[in-house]
């Protein structure tokens, strides 16, 4: 590989897109998870849970806009191929995101009697969006296979990703609340972890089996050795988090953020595994990142802006999280 | 079922739904900043009440705009893959810059603007309002730059059927961009000022005479009264720019079938594309020549020069008339209201009654304007570069039909819910007046003193 700009730019953008997807999955993951957990929460608990994500969800969802935006602008050919193949699940994802996003706002503004309705819509939207994302991941892992097997596998991954988001949501609730709700969230986390682990195992097994190319990337010596930390570390983190759920919450609320950070680490490891599997393809086994990329001069002009702006974005995103740090309190418009 | 027609209807429905909310948030951010600055300067809590009332509308509109905007960014890929494949090298960076410079800014500081009044200093809260307002406007700048480039593309060359950028400055500041941007920003200003005036008039009709109602009412009415003549002038300039760069669009707007001098202004007609003539025409002699060329014998382009290559005449002709008609109505209503508020310090009931439905006049004019310009761009998606028919994806018509049906139902229900909440919030504010505690601050004084 020669290290000139036409080679490097698509690579950089693939990395940026991966980063945006990962940040999205972690950040909006807990928003969506809290929506899913609405099914198991009481009315007053729901208010607290909303307060735990209220100031953040807009910015969190923006990472999806950036991820899709980067796919759109940096890899226009892949964008069309992937999204037309996933037409219906993308549509369901959008309906879910629409319902969730507006319900979030409506529930706080409608007359008291109507709030229930919007709470249910918030739950429904979160579930639909999570399932759709999981299904899309499943189909993508199998190389955009939309046959019967693909659909079945997609359904399994959909369920598991929704559970993984619920786990993230529960972990965020543990961090942002106290008392009974916090204890409840520990139980939610424990249950969701089982399906999360199943989902990661399923995707990890299916990916190499679906593609001989990916199989050869993982199961050759010495690559196996270098890659072994990914599954081993994930398993250790899972086991450790599982044990933690029997000891939480701790005295003085110590380690309240640990479950969330652990899950984020597990997500990151899983994501790294996927990235390794699919590199250098952006459409599995069909289009590489170089074949799908925009012209270098267009990528260069985006990169120039990104280098300047991304640190600023991260800086003020962190600032916004700090402003609303600590335990969630009632959200009021004042 | 034809996926092209269905995809076009779907995209039309999506963008129509989407544009309603940026049309509000772009200008409402600046109005909120105005309320906040007045509060900072005077310490009068009525300004802060107006802020709290309208920041809720901002939050809801912003959420509606975000979710429908996300939908559109996906639809480029699901329904129109040919678009990014052909002009992705140009559209891509513009969209990327919108996301990077504007989208994150709005989203990150919105939380502080909505919920942070008691968590950050008054100064930071004002700054958050500035950044959110600036972000929405910057967003509009990038999107309008892209849309304008699609209408009047320059600064690129085609290589193997794919557009490549040559001159980014020319691309961003393309010939129609300044006109379109000014026209859209003013449209947003008018949409918001009529919305504020209309909902305040509703509160007035329900007996609300609180200081915060008066402050919002005056802000809405005077802003509308100032902006509407500017908009009429800007719209005229935009029309002349269109005449220069997209004459076939002007020909469709005027339903002028034949190029020539002494072209009359068509006030009313039912354009008949099959017969290529107007039915039931009512005209002013030499009118179009006078308006467009400032001379009765001025030559005005006609549709005959663009046979097979011009937009459908009927929708463009009527959308344009609805926009202009609404604008005239806006002029009359806002100036009457301004007169009564300024000279009589009162608002007559009949006028208040008219102002309530006029709350949505901005939406009507904006939509009609969009239809004029976007349908007027057909049959091209990017003028002279990419036809709409060549951009559509390989998705089955039945799938597009199904998703279209669900979108339409969803959008209709959301619109009803949105308008319902606007009215509910206005009536609740009318009931509470200025005597109730400020939202959420039970009996406490304003937690942030005004910066004096």
XYZ file of N, CA and C in Angstrom, chain A residues 55-261:
621
model
N -31.177 16.222 28.603
C -30.321 17.242 27.987
C -29.367 16.681 26.929
N -29.302 15.354 26.810
C -28.255 14.765 25.966
C -28.733 14.143 24.664
N -30.002 13.670 24.627
C -30.350 12.759 23.535
C -30.172 13.392 22.164
N -30.451 14.696 22.067
C -30.331 15.368 20.764
C -28.907 15.265 20.237
N -27.965 15.610 21.114
C -26.562 15.565 20.713
C -26.128 14.124 20.453
N -26.643 13.193 21.243
C -26.285 11.782 21.035
C -26.711 11.305 19.651
N -27.931 11.673 19.277
C -28.445 11.207 17.992
C -27.679 11.841 16.835
N -27.086 12.994 17.095
C -26.350 13.668 16.035
C -25.189 12.806 15.524
N -24.669 11.913 16.392
C -23.588 11.036 15.936
C -24.060 10.086 14.851
N -25.349 9.716 14.888
C -25.897 8.890 13.806
C -25.945 9.707 12.520
N -26.364 10.965 12.667
C -26.400 11.838 11.495
C -24.999 11.955 10.907
N -23.996 12.074 11.793
C -22.624 12.174 11.303
C -22.194 10.875 10.626
N -22.537 9.729 11.235
C -22.133 8.441 10.673
C -22.760 8.241 9.289
N -24.061 8.443 9.202
C -24.734 8.305 7.905
C -24.224 9.371 6.953
N -23.998 10.559 7.500
C -23.479 11.646 6.681
C -22.133 11.277 6.073
N -21.266 10.675 6.881
C -19.949 10.296 6.374
C -20.057 9.187 5.336
N -20.956 8.233 5.585
C -21.193 7.194 4.581
C -21.667 7.857 3.281
N -22.584 8.804 3.454
C -23.168 9.510 2.305
C -22.121 10.316 1.550
N -21.295 11.052 2.288
C -20.397 11.986 1.609
C -19.072 11.349 1.232
N -18.599 10.378 2.033
C -17.281 9.822 1.745
C -17.372 8.573 0.874
N -18.469 7.827 1.010
C -18.610 6.584 0.252
C -19.958 6.536 -0.462
N -20.188 7.461 -1.391
C -21.511 7.558 -2.011
C -21.971 6.259 -2.667
N -21.057 5.501 -3.257
C -21.477 4.266 -3.923
C -21.993 3.240 -2.908
N -21.286 3.114 -1.787
C -21.696 2.167 -0.760
C -23.016 2.586 -0.133
N -23.155 3.887 0.046
C -24.359 4.437 0.656
C -25.608 3.950 -0.066
N -25.602 4.106 -1.396
C -26.758 3.676 -2.170
C -26.966 2.169 -2.097
N -25.866 1.395 -2.252
C -25.989 -0.064 -2.250
C -26.541 -0.570 -0.923
N -25.980 -0.083 0.172
C -26.396 -0.573 1.485
C -27.829 -0.156 1.794
N -28.126 1.096 1.560
C -29.442 1.584 1.985
C -30.575 1.071 1.101
N -30.324 0.840 -0.191
C -31.418 0.267 -0.987
C -31.643 -1.192 -0.611
N -30.560 -1.910 -0.257
C -30.720 -3.307 0.166
C -31.470 -3.393 1.493
N -31.313 -2.376 2.318
C -31.940 -2.387 3.645
C -33.147 -1.448 3.693
N -33.847 -1.336 2.586
C -34.892 -0.323 2.465
C -35.911 -0.379 3.615
N -36.473 -1.560 3.839
C -37.520 -1.671 4.857
C -36.982 -1.502 6.286
N -35.879 -2.186 6.663
C -35.367 -1.929 8.017
C -34.946 -0.477 8.244
N -34.388 0.178 7.223
C -34.050 1.599 7.386
C -35.314 2.399 7.645
N -36.344 2.066 6.892
C -37.633 2.755 7.075
C -38.136 2.561 8.509
N -38.064 1.309 9.001
C -38.534 1.050 10.366
C -37.678 1.805 11.387
N -36.370 1.834 11.137
C -35.487 2.593 12.025
C -35.938 4.054 12.096
N -36.232 4.613 10.915
C -36.625 6.022 10.866
C -37.941 6.251 11.598
N -38.903 5.355 11.368
C -40.179 5.499 12.073
C -39.938 5.435 13.579
N -39.089 4.483 13.990
C -38.777 4.367 15.414
C -38.142 5.633 15.955
N -37.159 6.171 15.211
C -36.470 7.383 15.683
C -37.421 8.578 15.713
N -38.309 8.646 14.721
C -39.276 9.744 14.710
C -40.172 9.660 15.938
N -40.738 8.462 16.159
C -41.659 8.299 17.289
C -40.944 8.598 18.606
N -39.738 8.047 18.742
C -39.034 8.264 19.994
C -38.716 9.743 20.206
N -38.155 10.355 19.158
C -37.718 11.742 19.283
C -38.843 12.704 19.604
N -39.999 12.524 18.987
C -41.077 13.478 19.255
C -41.797 13.151 20.552
N -41.941 11.839 20.851
C -42.634 11.449 22.083
C -41.917 12.041 23.284
N -40.605 12.018 23.213
C -39.769 12.581 24.245
C -40.183 14.020 24.568
N -40.433 14.780 23.533
C -40.783 16.182 23.723
C -42.258 16.372 24.048
N -43.098 15.612 23.339
C -44.537 15.774 23.548
C -44.936 15.417 24.984
N -44.364 14.342 25.527
C -44.831 13.847 26.828
C -44.703 14.901 27.924
N -43.742 15.821 27.720
C -43.538 16.844 28.741
C -44.454 18.052 28.537
N -45.164 18.115 27.415
C -45.918 19.329 27.116
C -47.409 19.131 27.026
N -47.859 17.894 26.844
C -49.294 17.656 26.676
C -49.995 17.698 28.030
N -51.353 17.826 28.019
C -52.103 17.755 29.272
C -51.807 16.432 29.984
N -51.890 16.453 31.327
C -51.463 15.306 32.127
C -52.077 13.985 31.649
N -53.346 14.016 31.247
C -54.033 12.780 30.866
C -53.447 12.103 29.632
N -52.769 12.896 28.806
C -52.254 12.327 27.556
C -50.832 11.806 27.694
N -50.211 12.041 28.838
C -48.799 11.716 28.989
C -48.545 10.224 28.798
N -49.486 9.411 29.316
C -49.340 7.961 29.196
C -49.160 7.522 27.762
N -50.022 8.111 26.913
C -49.986 7.750 25.501
C -48.596 7.982 24.921
N -48.005 9.158 25.241
C -46.685 9.474 24.687
C -45.596 8.631 25.320
N -45.787 8.236 26.577
C -44.826 7.313 27.192
C -44.803 5.990 26.436
N -45.999 5.510 26.085
C -46.056 4.249 25.326
C -45.409 4.418 23.960
N -45.652 5.569 23.320
C -45.047 5.806 22.008
C -43.525 5.886 22.135
N -43.060 6.492 23.229
C -41.615 6.573 23.469
C -41.008 5.172 23.572
N -41.693 4.308 24.322
C -41.258 2.904 24.438
C -41.257 2.236 23.066
N -42.374 2.366 22.386
C -42.536 1.718 21.081
C -41.453 2.178 20.096
N -41.248 3.474 20.026
C -40.250 4.017 19.107
C -38.853 3.499 19.431
N -38.518 3.457 20.719
C -37.199 2.985 21.118
C -37.023 1.517 20.736
N -38.062 0.713 20.957
C -37.975 -0.709 20.624
C -37.808 -0.890 19.113
N -38.648 -0.201 18.340
C -38.581 -0.353 16.882
C -37.194 0.050 16.372
N -36.696 1.197 16.839
C -35.399 1.681 16.351
C -34.286 0.706 16.714
N -34.317 0.171 17.939
C -33.264 -0.761 18.367
C -33.321 -2.048 17.558
N -34.526 -2.601 17.418
C -34.668 -3.843 16.653
C -34.196 -3.639 15.213
N -34.592 -2.505 14.624
C -34.213 -2.245 13.226
C -32.690 -2.171 13.093
N -32.029 -1.512 14.050
C -30.561 -1.424 13.982
C -29.926 -2.802 14.098
N -30.443 -3.615 15.013
C -29.902 -4.959 15.184
C -30.104 -5.802 13.937
N -31.296 -5.699 13.377
C -31.596 -6.453 12.163
C -30.646 -6.043 11.033
N -30.437 -4.725 10.880
C -29.526 -4.238 9.839
C -28.110 -4.758 10.068
N -27.687 -4.781 11.331
C -26.351 -5.297 11.641
C -26.261 -6.768 11.228
N -27.297 -7.543 11.573
C -27.313 -8.964 11.237
C -27.216 -9.193 9.741
N -28.014 -8.442 8.988
C -28.016 -8.592 7.532
C -26.663 -8.172 6.946
N -26.103 -7.096 7.500
C -24.816 -6.594 7.008
C -23.709 -7.614 7.263
N -23.743 -8.203 8.461
C -22.724 -9.184 8.826
C -22.735 -10.344 7.838
N -23.917 -10.738 7.403
C -24.010 -11.842 6.440
C -23.803 -11.361 5.004
N -23.278 -10.186 4.818
C -22.997 -9.697 3.467
C -24.246 -9.259 2.726
N -25.148 -8.566 3.432
C -26.408 -8.061 2.865
C -27.249 -9.197 2.277
N -27.224 -10.335 2.961
C -28.031 -11.484 2.551
C -29.449 -11.299 3.093
N -30.418 -11.200 2.178
C -31.784 -11.021 2.652
C -32.633 -12.251 2.359
N -31.988 -13.415 2.312
C -32.740 -14.668 2.203
C -33.351 -15.031 3.545
N -33.934 -16.226 3.598
C -34.625 -16.644 4.824
C -33.658 -16.750 6.005
N -32.498 -17.348 5.728
C -31.509 -17.475 6.791
C -31.081 -16.116 7.313
N -30.883 -15.178 6.364
C -30.496 -13.829 6.737
C -31.534 -13.174 7.633
N -32.793 -13.372 7.259
C -33.872 -12.764 8.042
C -33.906 -13.347 9.453
N -33.759 -14.669 9.552
C -33.777 -15.314 10.868
C -32.620 -14.802 11.720
N -31.428 -14.762 11.103
C -30.274 -14.290 11.848
C -30.446 -12.820 12.225
N -30.958 -12.041 11.260
C -31.220 -10.629 11.533
C -32.143 -10.461 12.735
N -33.173 -11.317 12.811
C -34.118 -11.224 13.918
C -33.426 -11.514 15.249
N -32.526 -12.510 15.227
C -31.806 -12.847 16.465
C -30.940 -11.665 16.922
N -30.177 -11.105 15.969
C -29.307 -9.981 16.319
C -30.149 -8.788 16.780
N -31.313 -8.612 16.135
C -32.199 -7.511 16.523
C -32.553 -7.616 17.999
N -32.960 -8.813 18.405
C -33.350 -9.038 19.792
C -32.169 -8.765 20.729
N -30.997 -9.288 20.324
C -29.830 -9.153 21.185
C -29.351 -7.698 21.283
N -29.418 -6.968 20.169
C -28.975 -5.575 20.241
C -29.929 -4.758 21.112
N -31.233 -5.050 20.988
C -32.191 -4.352 21.855
C -31.859 -4.632 23.315
N -31.510 -5.896 23.598
C -31.131 -6.244 24.975
C -29.856 -5.507 25.381
N -28.907 -5.421 24.453
C -27.656 -4.726 24.764
C -27.927 -3.248 25.066
N -28.811 -2.636 24.288
C -29.178 -1.246 24.561
C -29.872 -1.127 25.916
N -30.746 -2.113 26.208
C -31.413 -2.088 27.515
C -30.367 -2.157 28.622
N -29.330 -2.974 28.410
C -28.254 -3.061 29.407
C -27.567 -1.706 29.570
N -27.291 -1.026 28.434
C -26.684 0.306 28.498
C -27.598 1.266 29.255
N -28.885 1.191 28.933
C -29.857 2.066 29.602
C -29.854 1.820 31.100
N -29.870 0.540 31.463
C -29.881 0.192 32.886
C -28.616 0.718 33.560
N -27.461 0.537 32.878
C -26.206 1.007 33.456
C -26.230 2.522 33.637
N -26.839 3.243 32.687
C -26.932 4.704 32.807
C -27.847 5.092 33.964
N -28.944 4.339 34.121
C -29.853 4.612 35.242
C -29.125 4.384 36.568
N -28.304 3.332 36.638
C -27.531 3.077 37.861
C -26.661 4.289 38.173
N -26.075 4.878 37.114
C -25.188 6.022 37.297
C -25.956 7.275 37.704
N -27.125 7.472 37.113
C -27.798 8.770 37.269
C -28.860 8.795 38.364
N -29.166 7.663 39.006
C -30.238 7.697 39.999
C -29.773 7.075 41.307
N -30.671 7.087 42.275
C -30.364 6.462 43.559
C -31.629 5.794 44.094
N -31.504 5.072 45.194
C -32.675 4.482 45.852
C -33.239 3.282 45.108
N -34.586 3.159 45.200
C -35.264 1.985 44.656
C -35.008 1.812 43.161
N -35.103 2.934 42.436
C -34.939 2.852 40.978
C -33.557 2.304 40.632
N -32.563 2.747 41.380
C -31.202 2.278 41.115
C -31.106 0.771 41.333
N -31.755 0.297 42.416
C -31.729 -1.154 42.698
C -32.417 -1.925 41.577
N -33.544 -1.372 41.143
C -34.276 -2.018 40.045
C -33.394 -2.114 38.802
N -32.667 -1.032 38.540
C -31.840 -0.975 37.324
C -30.762 -2.054 37.356
N -30.269 -2.376 38.567
C -29.260 -3.434 38.674
C -29.854 -4.762 38.190
N -31.107 -5.018 38.602
C -31.774 -6.257 38.147
C -31.972 -6.236 36.632
N -32.395 -5.087 36.118
C -32.580 -4.962 34.656
C -31.271 -5.280 33.953
N -30.189 -4.708 34.480
C -28.883 -4.893 33.853
C -28.530 -6.381 33.800
N -28.768 -7.083 34.924
C -28.401 -8.487 34.991
C -29.139 -9.276 33.904
N -30.442 -9.042 33.802
C -31.221 -9.800 32.807
C -30.766 -9.479 31.383
N -30.552 -8.205 31.121
C -30.203 -7.803 29.755
C -28.833 -8.337 29.350
N -27.952 -8.513 30.349
C -26.596 -8.971 30.040
C -26.581 -10.341 29.366
N -27.507 -11.196 29.772
C -27.536 -12.557 29.222
C -27.717 -12.498 27.707
N -28.742 -11.749 27.289
C -29.008 -11.652 25.848
C -27.894 -10.896 25.124
N -27.310 -9.910 25.806
C -26.206 -9.170 25.187
C -25.059 -10.114 24.851
N -24.712 -10.952 25.808
C -23.613 -11.906 25.599
C -23.958 -12.861 24.467
N -25.185 -13.354 24.474
C -25.618 -14.265 23.408
C -25.464 -13.593 22.049
N -25.872 -12.333 21.954
C -25.798 -11.606 20.691
C -24.356 -11.478 20.211
N -23.448 -11.142 21.137
C -22.045 -10.981 20.721
C -21.464 -12.300 20.248
N -21.808 -13.380 20.937
C -21.320 -14.698 20.513
C -21.896 -15.035 19.136
N -23.190 -14.797 18.954
C -23.838 -15.134 17.680
C -23.183 -14.380 16.523
N -22.976 -13.073 16.697
C -22.374 -12.287 15.621
C -20.925 -12.735 15.386
N -20.213 -13.013 16.469
C -18.815 -13.422 16.338
C -18.695 -14.747 15.590
N -19.640 -15.666 15.806
C -19.587 -16.943 15.107
C -20.079 -16.821 13.675
N -21.151 -16.062 13.488
C -21.764 -15.993 12.159
C -20.860 -15.276 11.160
N -20.162 -14.244 11.626
C -19.374 -13.445 10.691
C -18.331 -14.275 9.938
N -17.471 -15.026 10.620
C -16.494 -15.829 9.860
C -17.147 -16.948 9.054
N -18.250 -17.497 9.573
C -18.893 -18.593 8.847
C -19.561 -18.102 7.571
N -20.039 -16.859 7.589
C -20.739 -16.333 6.415
C -19.766 -16.031 5.290
N -18.520 -15.755 5.609
C -17.574 -15.338 4.577
C -16.244 -16.056 4.767
N -15.845 -16.875 3.783
C -14.547 -17.551 3.873
C -13.409 -16.558 4.030
N -13.573 -15.401 3.398
C -12.531 -14.390 3.477
C -12.305 -13.963 4.927
N -13.415 -13.721 5.637
C -13.301 -13.301 7.036
C -12.762 -14.461 7.881
N -13.199 -15.662 7.568
C -12.700 -16.841 8.290
C -11.177 -16.888 8.227
N -10.667 -16.662 7.005
C -9.216 -16.723 6.824
C -8.491 -15.589 7.529
N -9.180 -14.490 7.752
C -8.542 -13.369 8.436
C -8.370 -13.667 9.925
N -9.273 -14.468 10.464
C -9.245 -14.709 11.910
C -8.482 -15.983 12.272
N -8.725 -17.045 11.485
C -8.228 -18.339 11.954
C -6.971 -18.782 11.224
N -5.985 -17.903 11.171
C -4.659 -18.285 10.696
C -3.650 -17.859 11.751
N -2.615 -18.651 11.883
C -1.524 -18.297 12.788
C -0.599 -17.321 12.077
N -0.113 -16.221 12.659
C -0.271 -15.839 14.059
C -1.393 -14.826 14.317
N -2.200 -14.540 13.275
C -3.260 -13.541 13.482
C -4.148 -13.935 14.662
N -4.393 -15.242 14.783
C -5.222 -15.727 15.889
C -4.699 -15.249 17.237
N -3.379 -15.294 17.344
C -2.754 -14.909 18.608
C -2.975 -13.418 18.874
N -2.695 -12.604 17.828
C -2.848 -11.153 18.015
C -4.296 -10.769 18.301
N -5.233 -11.512 17.718
C -6.643 -11.144 17.849
C -7.288 -11.713 19.111
N -6.626 -12.690 19.716
C -7.247 -13.360 20.865
C -7.657 -12.413 21.996
N -6.924 -11.292 22.215
C -7.384 -10.397 23.294
C -8.821 -9.915 23.100
N -9.271 -9.765 21.860
C -10.631 -9.240 21.657
C -11.671 -10.145 22.312
N -11.755 -11.445 21.924
C -12.764 -12.288 22.570
C -12.452 -12.562 24.037
N -11.177 -12.745 24.364
C -10.846 -13.086 25.752
C -11.196 -11.934 26.691
N -10.755 -10.738 26.300
C -11.021 -9.567 27.138
C -12.525 -9.322 27.274
N -13.269 -9.500 26.180
C -14.717 -9.327 26.232
C -15.325 -10.292 27.238
N -14.900 -11.554 27.176
C -15.456 -12.562 28.076
C -15.148 -12.214 29.528
N -13.914 -11.762 29.760
C -13.537 -11.400 31.129
C -14.393 -10.234 31.625
N -14.560 -9.235 30.776
C -15.348 -8.064 31.184
C -16.796 -8.457 31.471
N -17.344 -9.319 30.604
C -18.715 -9.797 30.824
C -18.825 -10.468 32.195
N -17.904 -11.395 32.440
C -17.959 -12.155 33.695
C -17.842 -11.215 34.886
N -16.921 -10.264 34.762
C -16.699 -9.344 35.868
C -17.954 -8.478 36.119
N -18.542 -7.992 35.017
C -19.732 -7.147 35.151
C -20.880 -7.952 35.758
N -20.999 -9.186 35.328
C -22.040 -10.071 35.868
C -21.884 -10.199 37.382
N -20.655 -10.392 37.840
C -20.407 -10.509 39.280
C -20.742 -9.204 39.984
N -20.364 -8.097 39.350
C -20.640 -6.780 39.943
C -22.117 -6.585 40.238
N -22.972 -7.124 39.335
C -24.407 -6.869 39.495
C -24.925 -7.431 40.818
N -24.174 -8.327 41.451
C -24.626 -8.853 42.742
C -24.175 -7.957 43.898
N -23.317 -6.993 43.617
C -22.790 -6.145 44.699
C -23.229 -4.691 44.572
N -23.946 -4.377 43.498
C -24.352 -2.976 43.294
C -25.717 -2.729 43.925
N -26.072 -1.531 44.336
C -25.184 -0.371 44.447
C -24.313 -0.468 45.681
N -23.163 0.141 45.619
C -22.213 0.047 46.727
C -22.366 1.219 47.686
N -21.703 1.097 48.829
C -21.743 2.152 49.842
C -21.243 3.462 49.220
N -21.924 4.567 49.548
C -21.567 5.895 49.034
C -21.644 5.959 47.511
N -22.353 4.975 46.938
C -22.559 4.988 45.485
C -21.233 4.926 44.733
N -20.273 4.233 45.305
C -19.006 4.091 44.603
C -19.199 3.254 43.337
N -18.398 3.507 42.357
C -18.395 2.718 41.119
C -19.721 2.727 40.378
N -20.521 3.745 40.553
C -21.830 3.769 39.892
C -21.683 3.867 38.378
N -20.587 4.461 37.933
C -20.393 4.618 36.493
C -19.700 3.387 35.885
N -19.166 2.532 36.742
C -18.376 1.387 36.237
C -19.150 0.479 35.278
N -20.392 0.072 35.608
C -21.104 -0.802 34.658
C -21.212 -0.181 33.272
N -21.493 1.118 33.238
C -21.626 1.778 31.934
C -20.304 1.753 31.176
N -19.228 2.082 31.881
C -17.918 2.100 31.219
C -17.514 0.698 30.766
